[in-house]
Amino acid sequence: MRQSVEDVHTMVREDTTVREDIDTARDEAALGLSEARHGVVALAAGGACGLLALLSAHSTLVRGLERVWTPEKVTGALTVVYASGASVLVHYGSKRMRVARAASREALHSSVDVVRHVVDELKDA
């Protein structure tokens, strides 16, 4: 009987530890989401400011080039330049997103493995 009471106490301590670990992980995830939300807002505001700066620079560039070329040539040249830049950035962004997805998948699998291990230990206890 004494052995079984000690086993129950051990299981309760382990259960409490697992719950504390889960609570800590949940709190860390909530903090991470909050930080990500703030980061997204800052990036969006920065993007809007950057877009306004680009529009201003674009207007200045168009006015300057139209002194030398016809409006059609200016439009064509800028279209090629902007399309080329967009293509390079989309390719780079896609590559970075694939790397990020792979890292997220790996982290998720590691977390699932840890949870399975803890569950197996609790079953065996």
PDB file of N, CA and C in Angstrom, residues 2-53:
ATOM      1  N   ARG A   2       1.924   1.239   0.789  1.00  0.00           N
ATOM      2  CA  ARG A   2       2.814   2.395   0.873  1.00  0.00           C
ATOM      3  C   ARG A   2       3.404   2.718  -0.493  1.00  0.00           C
ATOM      4  N   GLN A   3       3.779   1.689  -1.218  1.00  0.00           N
ATOM      5  CA  GLN A   3       4.364   1.880  -2.556  1.00  0.00           C
ATOM      6  C   GLN A   3       3.370   2.560  -3.480  1.00  0.00           C
ATOM      7  N   SER A   4       2.127   2.187  -3.440  1.00  0.00           N
ATOM      8  CA  SER A   4       1.143   2.754  -4.348  1.00  0.00           C
ATOM      9  C   SER A   4       0.862   4.217  -4.003  1.00  0.00           C
ATOM     10  N   VAL A   5       0.908   4.610  -2.730  1.00  0.00           N
ATOM     11  CA  VAL A   5       0.720   6.009  -2.343  1.00  0.00           C
ATOM     12  C   VAL A   5       1.875   6.843  -2.879  1.00  0.00           C
ATOM     13  N   GLU A   6       3.081   6.322  -2.776  1.00  0.00           N
ATOM     14  CA  GLU A   6       4.248   7.027  -3.327  1.00  0.00           C
ATOM     15  C   GLU A   6       4.135   7.147  -4.846  1.00  0.00           C
ATOM     16  N   ASP A   7       3.637   6.105  -5.487  1.00  0.00           N
ATOM     17  CA  ASP A   7       3.439   6.156  -6.935  1.00  0.00           C
ATOM     18  C   ASP A   7       2.436   7.238  -7.311  1.00  0.00           C
ATOM     19  N   VAL A   8       1.374   7.340  -6.546  1.00  0.00           N
ATOM     20  CA  VAL A   8       0.356   8.359  -6.814  1.00  0.00           C
ATOM     21  C   VAL A   8       0.967   9.747  -6.643  1.00  0.00           C
ATOM     22  N   HIS A   9       1.760   9.935  -5.578  1.00  0.00           N
ATOM     23  CA  HIS A   9       2.406  11.231  -5.357  1.00  0.00           C
ATOM     24  C   HIS A   9       3.368  11.571  -6.502  1.00  0.00           C
ATOM     25  N   THR A  10       4.091  10.590  -6.959  1.00  0.00           N
ATOM     26  CA  THR A  10       5.016  10.797  -8.077  1.00  0.00           C
ATOM     27  C   THR A  10       4.249  11.180  -9.329  1.00  0.00           C
ATOM     28  N   MET A  11       3.154  10.481  -9.579  1.00  0.00           N
ATOM     29  CA  MET A  11       2.349  10.790 -10.767  1.00  0.00           C
ATOM     30  C   MET A  11       1.751  12.191 -10.671  1.00  0.00           C
ATOM     31  N   VAL A  12       1.320  12.595  -9.485  1.00  0.00           N
ATOM     32  CA  VAL A  12       0.755  13.937  -9.293  1.00  0.00           C
ATOM     33  C   VAL A  12       1.829  14.986  -9.545  1.00  0.00           C
ATOM     34  N   ARG A  13       3.031  14.757  -9.034  1.00  0.00           N
ATOM     35  CA  ARG A  13       4.132  15.706  -9.264  1.00  0.00           C
ATOM     36  C   ARG A  13       4.463  15.807 -10.746  1.00  0.00           C
ATOM     37  N   GLU A  14       4.512  14.649 -11.417  1.00  0.00           N
ATOM     38  CA  GLU A  14       4.793  14.655 -12.852  1.00  0.00           C
ATOM     39  C   GLU A  14       3.685  15.359 -13.624  1.00  0.00           C
ATOM     40  N   ASP A  15       2.446  15.101 -13.241  1.00  0.00           N
ATOM     41  CA  ASP A  15       1.306  15.750 -13.884  1.00  0.00           C
ATOM     42  C   ASP A  15       1.386  17.266 -13.683  1.00  0.00           C
ATOM     43  N   THR A  16       1.728  17.683 -12.467  1.00  0.00           N
ATOM     44  CA  THR A  16       1.856  19.116 -12.181  1.00  0.00           C
ATOM     45  C   THR A  16       2.973  19.722 -13.019  1.00  0.00           C
ATOM     46  N   THR A  17       4.080  19.022 -13.142  1.00  0.00           N
ATOM     47  CA  THR A  17       5.201  19.514 -13.945  1.00  0.00           C
ATOM     48  C   THR A  17       4.807  19.648 -15.418  1.00  0.00           C
ATOM     49  N   VAL A  18       4.109  18.654 -15.924  1.00  0.00           N
ATOM     50  CA  VAL A  18       3.661  18.700 -17.318  1.00  0.00           C
ATOM     51  C   VAL A  18       2.706  19.870 -17.522  1.00  0.00           C
ATOM     52  N   ARG A  19       1.774  20.053 -16.598  1.00  0.00           N
ATOM     53  CA  ARG A  19       0.830  21.178 -16.705  1.00  0.00           C
ATOM     54  C   ARG A  19       1.564  22.516 -16.664  1.00  0.00           C
ATOM     55  N   GLU A  20       2.558  22.624 -15.784  1.00  0.00           N
ATOM     56  CA  GLU A  20       3.340  23.864 -15.711  1.00  0.00           C
ATOM     57  C   GLU A  20       4.095  24.106 -17.020  1.00  0.00           C
ATOM     58  N   ASP A  21       4.655  23.041 -17.585  1.00  0.00           N
ATOM     59  CA  ASP A  21       5.360  23.170 -18.861  1.00  0.00           C
ATOM     60  C   ASP A  21       4.409  23.607 -19.963  1.00  0.00           C
ATOM     61  N   ILE A  22       3.214  23.038 -19.967  1.00  0.00           N
ATOM     62  CA  ILE A  22       2.215  23.413 -20.980  1.00  0.00           C
ATOM     63  C   ILE A  22       1.797  24.866 -20.793  1.00  0.00           C
ATOM     64  N   ASP A  23       1.575  25.281 -19.538  1.00  0.00           N
ATOM     65  CA  ASP A  23       1.209  26.678 -19.262  1.00  0.00           C
ATOM     66  C   ASP A  23       2.313  27.632 -19.707  1.00  0.00           C
ATOM     67  N   THR A  24       3.552  27.261 -19.427  1.00  0.00           N
ATOM     68  CA  THR A  24       4.682  28.093 -19.846  1.00  0.00           C
ATOM     69  C   THR A  24       4.745  28.194 -21.363  1.00  0.00           C
ATOM     70  N   ALA A  25       4.573  27.070 -22.038  1.00  0.00           N
ATOM     71  CA  ALA A  25       4.597  27.077 -23.504  1.00  0.00           C
ATOM     72  C   ALA A  25       3.463  27.933 -24.064  1.00  0.00           C
ATOM     73  N   ARG A  26       2.274  27.838 -23.444  1.00  0.00           N
ATOM     74  CA  ARG A  26       1.128  28.636 -23.890  1.00  0.00           C
ATOM     75  C   ARG A  26       1.416  30.127 -23.706  1.00  0.00           C
ATOM     76  N   ASP A  27       1.986  30.497 -22.550  1.00  0.00           N
ATOM     77  CA  ASP A  27       2.312  31.901 -22.288  1.00  0.00           C
ATOM     78  C   ASP A  27       3.361  32.423 -23.270  1.00  0.00           C
ATOM     79  N   GLU A  28       4.355  31.596 -23.563  1.00  0.00           N
ATOM     80  CA  GLU A  28       5.383  31.995 -24.519  1.00  0.00           C
ATOM     81  C   GLU A  28       4.790  32.165 -25.919  1.00  0.00           C
ATOM     82  N   ALA A  29       3.873  31.283 -26.288  1.00  0.00           N
ATOM     83  CA  ALA A  29       3.226  31.391 -27.602  1.00  0.00           C
ATOM     84  C   ALA A  29       2.384  32.662 -27.680  1.00  0.00           C
ATOM     85  N   ALA A  30       1.664  32.975 -26.594  1.00  0.00           N
ATOM     86  CA  ALA A  30       0.842  34.192 -26.576  1.00  0.00           C
ATOM     87  C   ALA A  30       1.720  35.430 -26.689  1.00  0.00           C
ATOM     88  N   LEU A  31       2.845  35.430 -26.000  1.00  0.00           N
ATOM     89  CA  LEU A  31       3.771  36.556 -26.089  1.00  0.00           C
ATOM     90  C   LEU A  31       4.324  36.672 -27.509  1.00  0.00           C
ATOM     91  N   GLY A  32       4.662  35.548 -28.092  1.00  0.00           N
ATOM     92  CA  GLY A  32       5.166  35.549 -29.467  1.00  0.00           C
ATOM     93  C   GLY A  32       4.142  36.100 -30.448  1.00  0.00           C
ATOM     94  N   LEU A  33       2.872  35.713 -30.273  1.00  0.00           N
ATOM     95  CA  LEU A  33       1.815  36.225 -31.151  1.00  0.00           C
ATOM     96  C   LEU A  33       1.626  37.723 -30.976  1.00  0.00           C
ATOM     97  N   SER A  34       1.705  38.190 -29.752  1.00  0.00           N
ATOM     98  CA  SER A  34       1.568  39.626 -29.495  1.00  0.00           C
ATOM     99  C   SER A  34       2.700  40.393 -30.160  1.00  0.00           C
ATOM    100  N   GLU A  35       3.918  39.895 -30.010  1.00  0.00           N
ATOM    101  CA  GLU A  35       5.069  40.544 -30.640  1.00  0.00           C
ATOM    102  C   GLU A  35       4.938  40.514 -32.164  1.00  0.00           C
ATOM    103  N   ALA A  36       4.465  39.398 -32.688  1.00  0.00           N
ATOM    104  CA  ALA A  36       4.285  39.288 -34.143  1.00  0.00           C
ATOM    105  C   ALA A  36       3.246  40.289 -34.628  1.00  0.00           C
ATOM    106  N   ARG A  37       2.164  40.435 -33.869  1.00  0.00           N
ATOM    107  CA  ARG A  37       1.114  41.393 -34.239  1.00  0.00           C
ATOM    108  C   ARG A  37       1.685  42.810 -34.296  1.00  0.00           C
ATOM    109  N   HIS A  38       2.448  43.189 -33.275  1.00  0.00           N
ATOM    110  CA  HIS A  38       3.063  44.517 -33.275  1.00  0.00           C
ATOM    111  C   HIS A  38       4.034  44.668 -34.453  1.00  0.00           C
ATOM    112  N   GLY A  39       4.760  43.623 -34.731  1.00  0.00           N
ATOM    113  CA  GLY A  39       5.697  43.660 -35.855  1.00  0.00           C
ATOM    114  C   GLY A  39       4.990  43.828 -37.184  1.00  0.00           C
ATOM    115  N   VAL A  40       3.871  43.136 -37.361  1.00  0.00           N
ATOM    116  CA  VAL A  40       3.117  43.242 -38.615  1.00  0.00           C
ATOM    117  C   VAL A  40       2.575  44.654 -38.798  1.00  0.00           C
ATOM    118  N   VAL A  41       2.068  45.244 -37.714  1.00  0.00           N
ATOM    119  CA  VAL A  41       1.556  46.616 -37.804  1.00  0.00           C
ATOM    120  C   VAL A  41       2.679  47.581 -38.180  1.00  0.00           C
ATOM    121  N   ALA A  42       3.830  47.435 -37.544  1.00  0.00           N
ATOM    122  CA  ALA A  42       4.961  48.308 -37.856  1.00  0.00           C
ATOM    123  C   ALA A  42       5.428  48.111 -39.303  1.00  0.00           C
ATOM    124  N   LEU A  43       5.457  46.853 -39.752  1.00  0.00           N
ATOM    125  CA  LEU A  43       5.849  46.591 -41.140  1.00  0.00           C
ATOM    126  C   LEU A  43       4.860  47.196 -42.126  1.00  0.00           C
ATOM    127  N   ALA A  44       3.578  47.092 -41.826  1.00  0.00           N
ATOM    128  CA  ALA A  44       2.561  47.662 -42.709  1.00  0.00           C
ATOM    129  C   ALA A  44       2.704  49.185 -42.779  1.00  0.00           C
ATOM    130  N   ALA A  45       2.900  49.829 -41.636  1.00  0.00           N
ATOM    131  CA  ALA A  45       3.076  51.285 -41.629  1.00  0.00           C
ATOM    132  C   ALA A  45       4.349  51.674 -42.368  1.00  0.00           C
ATOM    133  N   GLY A  46       5.407  50.934 -42.156  1.00  0.00           N
ATOM    134  CA  GLY A  46       6.654  51.194 -42.871  1.00  0.00           C
ATOM    135  C   GLY A  46       6.491  50.980 -44.364  1.00  0.00           C
ATOM    136  N   GLY A  47       5.731  49.960 -44.729  1.00  0.00           N
ATOM    137  CA  GLY A  47       5.471  49.700 -46.142  1.00  0.00           C
ATOM    138  C   GLY A  47       4.687  50.823 -46.786  1.00  0.00           C
ATOM    139  N   ALA A  48       3.693  51.344 -46.068  1.00  0.00           N
ATOM    140  CA  ALA A  48       2.910  52.468 -46.599  1.00  0.00           C
ATOM    141  C   ALA A  48       3.793  53.691 -46.812  1.00  0.00           C
ATOM    142  N   CYS A  49       4.645  53.996 -45.840  1.00  0.00           N
ATOM    143  CA  CYS A  49       5.567  55.131 -45.985  1.00  0.00           C
ATOM    144  C   CYS A  49       6.539  54.895 -47.145  1.00  0.00           C
ATOM    145  N   GLY A  50       7.023  53.678 -47.246  1.00  0.00           N
ATOM    146  CA  GLY A  50       7.930  53.349 -48.349  1.00  0.00           C
ATOM    147  C   GLY A  50       7.255  53.485 -49.700  1.00  0.00           C
ATOM    148  N   LEU A  51       5.990  53.067 -49.772  1.00  0.00           N
ATOM    149  CA  LEU A  51       5.237  53.189 -51.019  1.00  0.00           C
ATOM    150  C   LEU A  51       5.066  54.653 -51.414  1.00  0.00           C
ATOM    151  N   LEU A  52       4.746  55.489 -50.448  1.00  0.00           N
ATOM    152  CA  LEU A  52       4.619  56.922 -50.741  1.00  0.00           C
ATOM    153  C   LEU A  52       5.947  57.507 -51.224  1.00  0.00           C
ATOM    154  N   ALA A  53       7.033  57.088 -50.615  1.00  0.00           N
ATOM    155  CA  ALA A  53       8.350  57.565 -51.050  1.00  0.00           C
ATOM    156  C   ALA A  53       8.648  57.104 -52.478  1.00  0.00           C
TER     157      ALA A  53
END
